[in-house]
Every structure is written in structure tokens, then in C-alpha cells.
mmCIF file of C-alpha atoms in Angstrom:
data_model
loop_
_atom_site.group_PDB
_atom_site.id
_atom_site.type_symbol
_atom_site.label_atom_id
_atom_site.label_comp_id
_atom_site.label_asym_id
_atom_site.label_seq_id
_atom_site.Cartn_x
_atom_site.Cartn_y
_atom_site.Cartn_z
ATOM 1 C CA UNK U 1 -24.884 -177.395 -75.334
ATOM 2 C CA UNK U 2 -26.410 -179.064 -72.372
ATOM 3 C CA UNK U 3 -29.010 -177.230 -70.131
ATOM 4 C CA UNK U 4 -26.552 -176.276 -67.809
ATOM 5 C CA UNK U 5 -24.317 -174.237 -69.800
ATOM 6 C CA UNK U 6 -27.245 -173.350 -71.680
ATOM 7 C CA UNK U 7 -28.622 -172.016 -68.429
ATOM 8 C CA UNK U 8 -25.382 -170.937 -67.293
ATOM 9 C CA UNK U 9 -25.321 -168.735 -70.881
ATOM 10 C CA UNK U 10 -28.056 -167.606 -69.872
ATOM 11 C CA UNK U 11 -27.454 -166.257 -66.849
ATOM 12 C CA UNK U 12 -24.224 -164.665 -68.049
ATOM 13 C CA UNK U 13 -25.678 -162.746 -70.542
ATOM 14 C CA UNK U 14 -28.702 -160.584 -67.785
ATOM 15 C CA UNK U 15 -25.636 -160.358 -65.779
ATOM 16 C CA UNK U 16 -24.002 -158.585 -68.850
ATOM 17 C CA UNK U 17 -27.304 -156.631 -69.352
ATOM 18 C CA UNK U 18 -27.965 -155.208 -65.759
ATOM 19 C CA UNK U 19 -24.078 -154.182 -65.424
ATOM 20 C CA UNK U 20 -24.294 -152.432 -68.791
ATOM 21 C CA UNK U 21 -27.338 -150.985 -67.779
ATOM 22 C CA UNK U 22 -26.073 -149.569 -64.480
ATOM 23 C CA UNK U 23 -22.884 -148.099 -66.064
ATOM 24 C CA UNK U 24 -24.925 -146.400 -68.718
ATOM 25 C CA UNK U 25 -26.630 -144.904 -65.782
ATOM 26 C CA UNK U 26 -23.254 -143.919 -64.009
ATOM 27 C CA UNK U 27 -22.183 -142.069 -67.486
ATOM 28 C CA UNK U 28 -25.145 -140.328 -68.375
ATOM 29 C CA UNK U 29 -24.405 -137.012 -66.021
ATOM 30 C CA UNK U 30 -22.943 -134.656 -67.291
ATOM 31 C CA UNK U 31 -25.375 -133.416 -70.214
ATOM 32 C CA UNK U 32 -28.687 -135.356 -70.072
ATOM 33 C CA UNK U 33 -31.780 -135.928 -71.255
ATOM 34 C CA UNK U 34 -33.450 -135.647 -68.251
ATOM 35 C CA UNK U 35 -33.104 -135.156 -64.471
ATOM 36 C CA UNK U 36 -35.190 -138.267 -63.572
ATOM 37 C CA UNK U 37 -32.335 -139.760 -61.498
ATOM 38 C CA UNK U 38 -29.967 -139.496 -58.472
ATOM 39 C CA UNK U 39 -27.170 -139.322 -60.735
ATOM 40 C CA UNK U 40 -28.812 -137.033 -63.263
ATOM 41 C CA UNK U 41 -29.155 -134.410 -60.256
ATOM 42 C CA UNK U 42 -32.433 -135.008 -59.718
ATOM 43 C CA UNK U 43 -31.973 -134.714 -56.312
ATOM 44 C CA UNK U 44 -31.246 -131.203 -56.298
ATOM 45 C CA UNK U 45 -34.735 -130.260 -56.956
ATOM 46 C CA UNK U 46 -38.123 -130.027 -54.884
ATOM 47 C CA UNK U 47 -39.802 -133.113 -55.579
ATOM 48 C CA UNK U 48 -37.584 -134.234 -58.537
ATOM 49 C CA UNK U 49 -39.323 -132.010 -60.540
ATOM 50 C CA UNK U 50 -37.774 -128.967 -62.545
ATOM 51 C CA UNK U 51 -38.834 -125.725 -63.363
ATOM 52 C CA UNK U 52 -42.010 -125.868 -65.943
ATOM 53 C CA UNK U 53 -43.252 -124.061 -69.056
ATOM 54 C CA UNK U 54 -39.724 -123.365 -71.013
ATOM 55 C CA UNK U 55 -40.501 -123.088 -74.749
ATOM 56 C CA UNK U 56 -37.251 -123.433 -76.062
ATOM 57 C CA UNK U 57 -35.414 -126.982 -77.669
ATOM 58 C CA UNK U 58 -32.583 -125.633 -77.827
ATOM 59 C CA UNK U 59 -31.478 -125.600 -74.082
ATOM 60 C CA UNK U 60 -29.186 -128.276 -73.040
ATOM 61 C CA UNK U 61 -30.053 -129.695 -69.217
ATOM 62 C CA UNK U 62 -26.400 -130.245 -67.540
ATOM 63 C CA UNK U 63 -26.081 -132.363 -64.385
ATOM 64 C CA UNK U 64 -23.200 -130.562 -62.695
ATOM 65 C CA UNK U 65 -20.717 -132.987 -61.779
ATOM 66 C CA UNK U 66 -17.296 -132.701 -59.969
ATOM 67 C CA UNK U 67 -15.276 -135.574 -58.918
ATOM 68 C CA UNK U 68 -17.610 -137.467 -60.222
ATOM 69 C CA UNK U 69 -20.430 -136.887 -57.677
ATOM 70 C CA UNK U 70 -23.500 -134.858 -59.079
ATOM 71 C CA UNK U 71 -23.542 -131.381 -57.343
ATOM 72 C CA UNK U 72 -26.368 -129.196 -58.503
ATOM 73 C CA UNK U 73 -28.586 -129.202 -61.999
ATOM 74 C CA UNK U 74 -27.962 -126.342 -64.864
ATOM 75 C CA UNK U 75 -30.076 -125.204 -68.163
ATOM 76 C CA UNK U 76 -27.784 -123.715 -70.412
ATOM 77 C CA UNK U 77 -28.464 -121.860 -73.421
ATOM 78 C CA UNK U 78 -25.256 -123.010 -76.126
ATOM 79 C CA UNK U 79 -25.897 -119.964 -78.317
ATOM 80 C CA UNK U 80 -26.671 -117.228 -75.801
ATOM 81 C CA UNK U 81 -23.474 -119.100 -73.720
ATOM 82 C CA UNK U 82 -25.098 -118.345 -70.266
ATOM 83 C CA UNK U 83 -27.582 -120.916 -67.752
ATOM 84 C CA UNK U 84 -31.000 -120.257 -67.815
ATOM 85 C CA UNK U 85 -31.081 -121.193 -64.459
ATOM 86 C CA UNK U 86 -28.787 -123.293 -61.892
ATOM 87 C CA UNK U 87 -31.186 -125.205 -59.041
ATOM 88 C CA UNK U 88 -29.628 -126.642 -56.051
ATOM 89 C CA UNK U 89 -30.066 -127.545 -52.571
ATOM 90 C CA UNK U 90 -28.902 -124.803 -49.820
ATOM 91 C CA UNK U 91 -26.600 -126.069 -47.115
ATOM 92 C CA UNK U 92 -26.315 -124.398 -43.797
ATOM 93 C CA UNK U 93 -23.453 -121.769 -44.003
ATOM 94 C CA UNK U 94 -21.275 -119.718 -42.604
ATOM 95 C CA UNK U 95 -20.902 -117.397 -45.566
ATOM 96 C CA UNK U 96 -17.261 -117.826 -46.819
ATOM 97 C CA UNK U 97 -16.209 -117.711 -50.300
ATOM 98 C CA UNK U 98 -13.954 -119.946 -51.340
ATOM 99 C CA UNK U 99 -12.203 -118.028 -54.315
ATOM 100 C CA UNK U 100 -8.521 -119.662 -54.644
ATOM 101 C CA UNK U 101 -9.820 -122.456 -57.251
ATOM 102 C CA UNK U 102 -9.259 -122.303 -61.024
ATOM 103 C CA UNK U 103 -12.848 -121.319 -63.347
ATOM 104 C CA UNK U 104 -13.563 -124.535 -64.947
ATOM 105 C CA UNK U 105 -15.786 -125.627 -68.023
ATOM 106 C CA UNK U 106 -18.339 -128.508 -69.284
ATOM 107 C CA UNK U 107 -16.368 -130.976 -71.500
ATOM 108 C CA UNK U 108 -19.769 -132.736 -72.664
ATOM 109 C CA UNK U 109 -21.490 -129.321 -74.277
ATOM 110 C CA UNK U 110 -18.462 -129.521 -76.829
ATOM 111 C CA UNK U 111 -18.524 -133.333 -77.143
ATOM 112 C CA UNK U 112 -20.647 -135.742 -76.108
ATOM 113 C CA UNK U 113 -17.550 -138.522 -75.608
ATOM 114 C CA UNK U 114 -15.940 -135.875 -73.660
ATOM 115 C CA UNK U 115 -15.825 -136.306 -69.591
ATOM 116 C CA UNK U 116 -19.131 -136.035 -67.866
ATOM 117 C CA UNK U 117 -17.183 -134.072 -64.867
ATOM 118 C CA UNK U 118 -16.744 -130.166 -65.609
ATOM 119 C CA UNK U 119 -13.080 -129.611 -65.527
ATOM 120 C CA UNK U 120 -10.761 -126.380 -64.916
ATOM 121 C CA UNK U 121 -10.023 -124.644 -68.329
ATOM 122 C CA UNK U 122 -6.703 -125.891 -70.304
ATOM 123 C CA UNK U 123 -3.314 -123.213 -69.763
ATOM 124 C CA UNK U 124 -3.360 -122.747 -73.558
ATOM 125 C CA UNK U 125 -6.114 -120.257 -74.633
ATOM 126 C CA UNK U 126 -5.612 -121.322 -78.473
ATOM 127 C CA UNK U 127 -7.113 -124.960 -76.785
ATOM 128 C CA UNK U 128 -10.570 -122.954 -75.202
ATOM 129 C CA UNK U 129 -11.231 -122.969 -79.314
ATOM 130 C CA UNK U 130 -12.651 -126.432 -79.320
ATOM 131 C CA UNK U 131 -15.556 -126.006 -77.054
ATOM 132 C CA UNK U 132 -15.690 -121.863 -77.067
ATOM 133 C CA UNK U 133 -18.636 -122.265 -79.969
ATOM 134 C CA UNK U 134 -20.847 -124.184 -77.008
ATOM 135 C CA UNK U 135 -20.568 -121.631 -73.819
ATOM 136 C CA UNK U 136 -18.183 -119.272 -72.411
ATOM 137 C CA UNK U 137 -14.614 -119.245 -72.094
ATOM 138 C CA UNK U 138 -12.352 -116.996 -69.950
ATOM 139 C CA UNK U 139 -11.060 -114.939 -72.557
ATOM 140 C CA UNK U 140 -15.051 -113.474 -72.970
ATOM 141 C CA UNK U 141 -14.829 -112.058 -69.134
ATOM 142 C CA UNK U 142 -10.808 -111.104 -69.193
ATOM 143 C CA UNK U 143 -11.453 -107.593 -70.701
ATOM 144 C CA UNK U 144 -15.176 -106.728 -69.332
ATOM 145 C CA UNK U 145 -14.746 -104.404 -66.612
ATOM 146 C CA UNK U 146 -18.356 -104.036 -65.892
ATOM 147 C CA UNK U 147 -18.859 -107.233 -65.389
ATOM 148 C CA UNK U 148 -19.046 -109.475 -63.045
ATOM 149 C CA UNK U 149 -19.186 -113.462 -63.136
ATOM 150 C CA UNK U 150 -22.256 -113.499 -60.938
ATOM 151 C CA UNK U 151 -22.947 -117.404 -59.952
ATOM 152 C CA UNK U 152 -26.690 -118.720 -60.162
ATOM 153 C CA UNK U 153 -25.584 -121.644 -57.350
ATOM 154 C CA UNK U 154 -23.399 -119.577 -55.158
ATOM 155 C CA UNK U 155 -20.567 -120.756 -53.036
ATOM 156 C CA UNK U 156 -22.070 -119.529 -50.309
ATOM 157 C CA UNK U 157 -24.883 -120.990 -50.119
ATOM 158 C CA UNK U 158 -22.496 -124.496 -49.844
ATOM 159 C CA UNK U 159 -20.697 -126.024 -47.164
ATOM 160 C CA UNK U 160 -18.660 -128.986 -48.358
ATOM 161 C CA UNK U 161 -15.681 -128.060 -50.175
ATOM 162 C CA UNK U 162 -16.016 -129.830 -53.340
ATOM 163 C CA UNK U 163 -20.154 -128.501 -53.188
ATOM 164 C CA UNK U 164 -17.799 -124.887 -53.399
ATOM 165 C CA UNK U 165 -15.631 -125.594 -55.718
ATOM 166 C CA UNK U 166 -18.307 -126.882 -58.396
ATOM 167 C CA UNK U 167 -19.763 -123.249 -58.034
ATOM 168 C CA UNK U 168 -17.132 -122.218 -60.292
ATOM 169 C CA UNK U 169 -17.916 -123.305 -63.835
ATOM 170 C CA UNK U 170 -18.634 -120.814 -65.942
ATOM 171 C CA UNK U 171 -21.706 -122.864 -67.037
ATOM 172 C CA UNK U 172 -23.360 -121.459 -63.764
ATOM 173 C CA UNK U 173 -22.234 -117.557 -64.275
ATOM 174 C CA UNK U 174 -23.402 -114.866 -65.732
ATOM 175 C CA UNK U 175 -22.380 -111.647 -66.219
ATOM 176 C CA UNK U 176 -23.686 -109.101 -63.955
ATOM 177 C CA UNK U 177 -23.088 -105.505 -64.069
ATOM 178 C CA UNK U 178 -20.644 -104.501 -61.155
ATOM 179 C CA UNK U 179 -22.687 -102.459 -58.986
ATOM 180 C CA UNK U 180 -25.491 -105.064 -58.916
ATOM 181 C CA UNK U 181 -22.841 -107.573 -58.253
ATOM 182 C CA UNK U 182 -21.351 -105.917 -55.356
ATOM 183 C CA UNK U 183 -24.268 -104.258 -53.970
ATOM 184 C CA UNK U 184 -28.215 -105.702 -53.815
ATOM 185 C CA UNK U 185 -27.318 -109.457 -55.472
ATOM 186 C CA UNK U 186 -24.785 -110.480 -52.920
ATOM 187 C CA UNK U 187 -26.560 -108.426 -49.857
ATOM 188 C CA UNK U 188 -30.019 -110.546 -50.909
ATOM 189 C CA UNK U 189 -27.794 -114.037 -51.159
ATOM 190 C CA UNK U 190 -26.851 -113.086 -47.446
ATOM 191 C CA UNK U 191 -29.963 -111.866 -46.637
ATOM 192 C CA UNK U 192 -31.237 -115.656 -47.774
ATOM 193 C CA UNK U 193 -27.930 -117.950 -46.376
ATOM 194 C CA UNK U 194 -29.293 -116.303 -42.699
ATOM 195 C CA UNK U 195 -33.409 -116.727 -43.414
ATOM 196 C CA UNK U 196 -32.675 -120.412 -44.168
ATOM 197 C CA UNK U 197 -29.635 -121.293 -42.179
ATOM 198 C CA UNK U 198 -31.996 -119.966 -38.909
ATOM 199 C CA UNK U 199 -35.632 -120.523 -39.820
ATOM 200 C CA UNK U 200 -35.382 -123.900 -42.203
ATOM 201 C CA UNK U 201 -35.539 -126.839 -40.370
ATOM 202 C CA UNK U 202 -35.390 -129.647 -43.694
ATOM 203 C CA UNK U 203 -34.149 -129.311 -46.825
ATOM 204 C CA UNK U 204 -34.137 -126.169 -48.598
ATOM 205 C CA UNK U 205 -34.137 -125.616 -52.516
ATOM 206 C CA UNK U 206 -33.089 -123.063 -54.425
ATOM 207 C CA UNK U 207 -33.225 -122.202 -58.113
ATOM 208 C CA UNK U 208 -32.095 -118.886 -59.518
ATOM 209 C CA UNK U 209 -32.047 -117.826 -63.144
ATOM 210 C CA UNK U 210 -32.245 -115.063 -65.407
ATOM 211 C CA UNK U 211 -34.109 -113.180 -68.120
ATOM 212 C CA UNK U 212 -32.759 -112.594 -71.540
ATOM 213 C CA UNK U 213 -31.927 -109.120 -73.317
ATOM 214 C CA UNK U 214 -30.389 -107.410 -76.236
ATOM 215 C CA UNK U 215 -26.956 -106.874 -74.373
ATOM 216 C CA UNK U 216 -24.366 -108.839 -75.054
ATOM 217 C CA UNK U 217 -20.540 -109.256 -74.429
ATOM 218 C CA UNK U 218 -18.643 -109.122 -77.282
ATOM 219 C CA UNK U 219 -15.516 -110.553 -78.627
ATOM 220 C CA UNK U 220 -13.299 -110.363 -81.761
ATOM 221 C CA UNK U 221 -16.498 -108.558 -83.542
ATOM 222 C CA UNK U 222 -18.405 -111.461 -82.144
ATOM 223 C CA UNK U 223 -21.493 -111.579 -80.106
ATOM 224 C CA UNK U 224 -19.886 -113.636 -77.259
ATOM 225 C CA UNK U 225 -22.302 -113.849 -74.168
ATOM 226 C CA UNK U 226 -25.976 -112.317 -73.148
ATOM 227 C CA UNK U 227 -26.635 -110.313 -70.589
ATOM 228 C CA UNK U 228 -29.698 -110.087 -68.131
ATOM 229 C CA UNK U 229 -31.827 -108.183 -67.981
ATOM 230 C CA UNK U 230 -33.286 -109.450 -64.667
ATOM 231 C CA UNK U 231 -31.933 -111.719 -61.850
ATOM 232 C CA UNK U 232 -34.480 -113.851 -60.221
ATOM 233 C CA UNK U 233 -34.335 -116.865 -56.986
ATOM 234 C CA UNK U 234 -36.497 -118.570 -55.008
ATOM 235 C CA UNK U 235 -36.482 -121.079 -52.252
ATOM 236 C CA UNK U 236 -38.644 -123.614 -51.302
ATOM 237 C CA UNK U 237 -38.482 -125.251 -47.543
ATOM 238 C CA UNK U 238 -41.534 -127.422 -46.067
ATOM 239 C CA UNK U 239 -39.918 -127.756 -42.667
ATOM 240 C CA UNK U 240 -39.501 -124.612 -41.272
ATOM 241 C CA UNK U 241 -39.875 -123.159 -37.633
ATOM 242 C CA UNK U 242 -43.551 -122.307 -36.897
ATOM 243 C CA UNK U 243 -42.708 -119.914 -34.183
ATOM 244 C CA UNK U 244 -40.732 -117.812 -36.042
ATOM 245 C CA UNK U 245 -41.517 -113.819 -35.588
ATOM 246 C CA UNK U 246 -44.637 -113.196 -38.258
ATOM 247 C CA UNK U 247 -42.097 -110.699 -40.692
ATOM 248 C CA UNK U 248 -40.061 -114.702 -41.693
ATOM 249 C CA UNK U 249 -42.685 -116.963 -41.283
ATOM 250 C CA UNK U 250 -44.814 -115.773 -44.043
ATOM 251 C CA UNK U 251 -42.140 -116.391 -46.364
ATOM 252 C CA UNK U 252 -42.203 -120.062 -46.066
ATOM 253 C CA UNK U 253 -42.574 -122.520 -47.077
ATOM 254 C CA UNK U 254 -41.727 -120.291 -50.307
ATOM 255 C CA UNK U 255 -40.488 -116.941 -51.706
ATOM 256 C CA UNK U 256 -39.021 -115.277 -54.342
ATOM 257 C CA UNK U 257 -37.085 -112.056 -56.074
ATOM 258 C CA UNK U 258 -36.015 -109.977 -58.834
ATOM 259 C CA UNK U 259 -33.702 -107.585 -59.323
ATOM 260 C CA UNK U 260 -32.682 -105.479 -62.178
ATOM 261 C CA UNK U 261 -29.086 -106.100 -63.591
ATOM 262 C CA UNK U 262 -28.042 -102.770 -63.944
ATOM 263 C CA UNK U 263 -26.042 -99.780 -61.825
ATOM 264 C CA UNK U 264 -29.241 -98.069 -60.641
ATOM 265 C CA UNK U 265 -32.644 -98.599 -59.517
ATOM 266 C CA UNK U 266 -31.289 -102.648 -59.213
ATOM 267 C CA UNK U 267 -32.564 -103.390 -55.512
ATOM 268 C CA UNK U 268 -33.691 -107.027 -54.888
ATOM 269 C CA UNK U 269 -37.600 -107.366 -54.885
ATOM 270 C CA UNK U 270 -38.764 -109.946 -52.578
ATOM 271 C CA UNK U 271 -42.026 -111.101 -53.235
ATOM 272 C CA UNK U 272 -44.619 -114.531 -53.343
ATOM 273 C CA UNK U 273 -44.167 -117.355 -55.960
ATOM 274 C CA UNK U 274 -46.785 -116.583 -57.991
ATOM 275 C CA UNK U 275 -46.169 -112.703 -58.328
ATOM 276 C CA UNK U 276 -42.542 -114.251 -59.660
ATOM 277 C CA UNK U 277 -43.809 -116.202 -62.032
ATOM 278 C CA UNK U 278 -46.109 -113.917 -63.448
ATOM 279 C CA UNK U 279 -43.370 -111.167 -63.850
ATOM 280 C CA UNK U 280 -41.305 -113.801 -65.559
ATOM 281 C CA UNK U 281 -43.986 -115.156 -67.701
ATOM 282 C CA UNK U 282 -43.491 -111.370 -69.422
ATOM 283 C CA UNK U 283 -40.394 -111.689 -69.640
ATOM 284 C CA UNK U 284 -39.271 -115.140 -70.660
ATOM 285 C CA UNK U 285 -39.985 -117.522 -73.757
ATOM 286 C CA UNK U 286 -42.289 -119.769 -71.174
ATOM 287 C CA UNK U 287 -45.999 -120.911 -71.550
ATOM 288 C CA UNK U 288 -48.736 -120.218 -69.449
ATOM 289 C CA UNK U 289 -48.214 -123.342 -66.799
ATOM 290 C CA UNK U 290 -44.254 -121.745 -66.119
ATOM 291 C CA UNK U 291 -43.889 -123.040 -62.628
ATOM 292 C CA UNK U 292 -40.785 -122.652 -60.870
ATOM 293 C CA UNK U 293 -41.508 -125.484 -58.394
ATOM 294 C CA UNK U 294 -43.603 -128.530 -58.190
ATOM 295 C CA UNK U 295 -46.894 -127.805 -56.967
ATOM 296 C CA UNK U 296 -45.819 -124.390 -55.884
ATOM 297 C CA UNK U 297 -43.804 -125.772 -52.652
ATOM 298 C CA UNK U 298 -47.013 -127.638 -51.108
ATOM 299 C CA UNK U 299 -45.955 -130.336 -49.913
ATOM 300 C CA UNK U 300 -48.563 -133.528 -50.646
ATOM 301 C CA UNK U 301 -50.283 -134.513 -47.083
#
């Protein structure tokens, strides 16, 4: 081989290695190891950073893809078959739901060859067999009266189309007792969509989760999906109007609040970061540096 097809060879071949390099990149949404990159949703959170402090393994980090564009960035539990938490970024809203699109599912919690893009559930319910041992599947909600699919990234707290339509995997729901549902959850949701639609001036983020209980829904004798006990959000937004009246402005740059999932005494709590974290630090398998986000929404100056 002479040294310039020896060179050439060369050449060829780190070609080769930064192409397969960059389409490993491409493919690795869906579930990942990490969210340490655009396409990994890392760009959903404050700082690139994600919530703190979980003890568990077992949780599975999901980069929520549709169409193959990452939209927002999941923890899912496989055995409980709910998210821990769904964190996003808010867009500026006018509040409309967008409920005419098909409940889809995460192909890559069942298989890891399977599609990286969630994907609306198959017509035959004998096919929601193959992946129904990884999260939830319609059937678990068809017969639950009570219960509402109650999304962590809401719809409408999105603006794009597609951003809506990815709100509606059930890898971002959980069920929430009706009342709670209907009644404090979605009033506090609007209550939020107007604070940061009028008073944020950047970007916002947003992550909402849950806390764990002994209820569960149950199917064919079979504990099917958990329940919350609590609901919990909180946004974080560094550019925000400084001449707001005094009753907004000291909720920024950050806020939070709990509610109760359950028909009574369920209002929505608003209070500082910290006095969220420390109810959730009784409440959740987390260690004592949980933080929700990266040094507590203060933005480095």
C-alpha cells in the first residue's frame, strides 16, 4: 500500500468513527443513561442538571421523544408503572387542551431495539401484553372511575402542537383521584400557565412529580399501577419582571407546591423551594442533598 492510500485508509476509517459516533448519539433518546445532551433532553432542565438525591436504581430516565425531536425528560418507575417526575420547559400559553390525539406508550422500556420515539398504543389489546410488564397500558385506566390520568408535563403548559401531543404518553400520567383532578390540580396548573406566561421574561422550567403510597390500581388480581399520595411542581425562571406587584415577585425566581391526591382536604400548597424539599425528603426514598433544581434556581453571576 503506498502512503497515499495508506493515508487515504486512514482517513476513511475517523470518517467512519465520527459518523458512527454521531448516530449513536442520534439513537440514544429514548431511554438513556443520562440527560447530559441536547438529544438526551437535557435541555429541558435548569442548567442541564436534574433533580438530586433519588435513592433508587431501579428508575429508568426516558428522554421523551416524538417525531423524533426530544420534547421533555421523564423518571419512570417500571414496577410501580408511573413517572417519578416529568421536567420540562413551560411555553407561553393560551390554555387549550388538545385532547383529540390517541394515548401513546414508550417502545424502549419493553425493548431496548425498540423505537426511541413513544408511539400511540397498537388497536389489538392482546398486543399491549409485550410491554404491559414495563409501565401502564390503557386497559389499567379503562375501568377506574376515580381516576384520572393526571399529566406531570401538561398540555397546557405547551404551545407547539407536537410539544401537546407528546403530553399524552402514559409514561407522563398518573392516576389522580377525580376531585383533585378536576378541582385544585388543574386550577393551580392555571394558576401557574398565567404567573409565568405574564411575569417570566426567559425561560421557565418546570418539574412536577409525585410521592409514593400503598394504593394501587389493580387489574386481573394484579397490582397494576401506584397511586400518590402527594402531587408536587415547581418552577424555576431567572428572568422575570422586577416590577411586578410584591404578592408575584417573591415567588421568583422559584416556587413550589403540594397537594394531597385525594377528594378532600386536597388544596394546592404553594410554598418556597426549600420548604418543598424538606416535605418531600419525608416522604420520598431521597438522601439528604434531594434538590429539585441546580443550585436552588440561582443563577451563577
Amino acid at each position: 500500500m503506498t502512503p497515499t492510500s495508506a493515508n487515504r485508509a486512514v482517513s476513511l476509517a475517523a470518517i467512519i468513527i465520527v459518523l458512527t459516533s454521531v448516530v449513536l448519539q442520534g439513537v440514544q433518546a429514548g431511554v438513556v443513561s443520562d440527560f447530559n445532551h441536547a438529544e438526551r433532553c437535557k435541555d429541558s432542565l435548569y442548567m442541564g442538571t436534574p433533580p438530586r438525591g433519588y435513592l433508587s436504581n431501579a428508575f429508568k430516565k426516558i428522554c421523551q421523544r416524538y417525531e423524533d425531536k426530544p420534547r421533555y425528560a421523564t423518571v419512570y418507575d417500571p414496577r410501580r408503572h408511573i413517572p417519578i417526575y416529568s421536567a420540562y420547559t413551560f411555553k407561553k400559553s393560551d390554555g387549550e387542551k388538545k385532547v383529540d390525539f390517541p394515548w401513546m406508550f414508550e417502545p424502549q422500556l419493553a425493548s431496548e431495539k425498540s423505537s426511541s420515539n413513544m408511539e400511540p398504543f397498537p388497536q389489538s389489546t392482546s398486543m399491549h401484553m409485550n410491554f404491559e410488564d414495563t409501565q401502564a397500558v390503557l386497559e389499567d385506566y379503562a375501568d377506574v372511575v376515580q381516576y384520572e390520568r393526571g399529566q406531570l408535563n401538561p398540555d397546557e403548559h405547551q404551545a407547539d402542537p407536537m410539544d401537546k401531543v407528546s403530553t399524552y404518553s402514559l409514561t407522563n400520567v398518573v392516576p389522580q383521584i377525580r376531585e383533585f383532578n378536576l378541582g385544585p390540580w388543574a386550577e393551580h396548573q392555571d394558576i401557574i400557565r398565567k404567573r409565568l406566561n405574564n411575569y417570566c421574561r426567559g425561560k421557565a422550567f418546570v418539574v412536577t412529580g409525585v410521592t409514593t403510597s400503598g394504593h394501587t390500581i389493580r387489574r386481573s388480581n394484579m397490582d397494576r399501577v401506584a397511586v400518590p399520595e402527594y402531587m408536587w411542581s415547581a418552577y424555576c425562571c431567572t428572568e422575570f419582571d422586577q416590577n411586578a406587584p410584591y404578592f408575584v415577585r417573591y415567588k421568583f425566581p422559584v416556587f413550589g407546591a403540594y397537594g394531597l391526591n385525594d377528594r378532600v382536604n386536597n388544596q394546592m400548597v404553594e410554598v418556597p423551594l426549600k420548604n418543598l424539599e424538606k416535605f418531600l425528603k419525608g416522604r420520598m426514598e431521597v438522601d439528604k442533598n434531594f434538590q429539585i433544581f441546580y443550585n436552588d434556581c440561582v443563577p451563577d453571576n
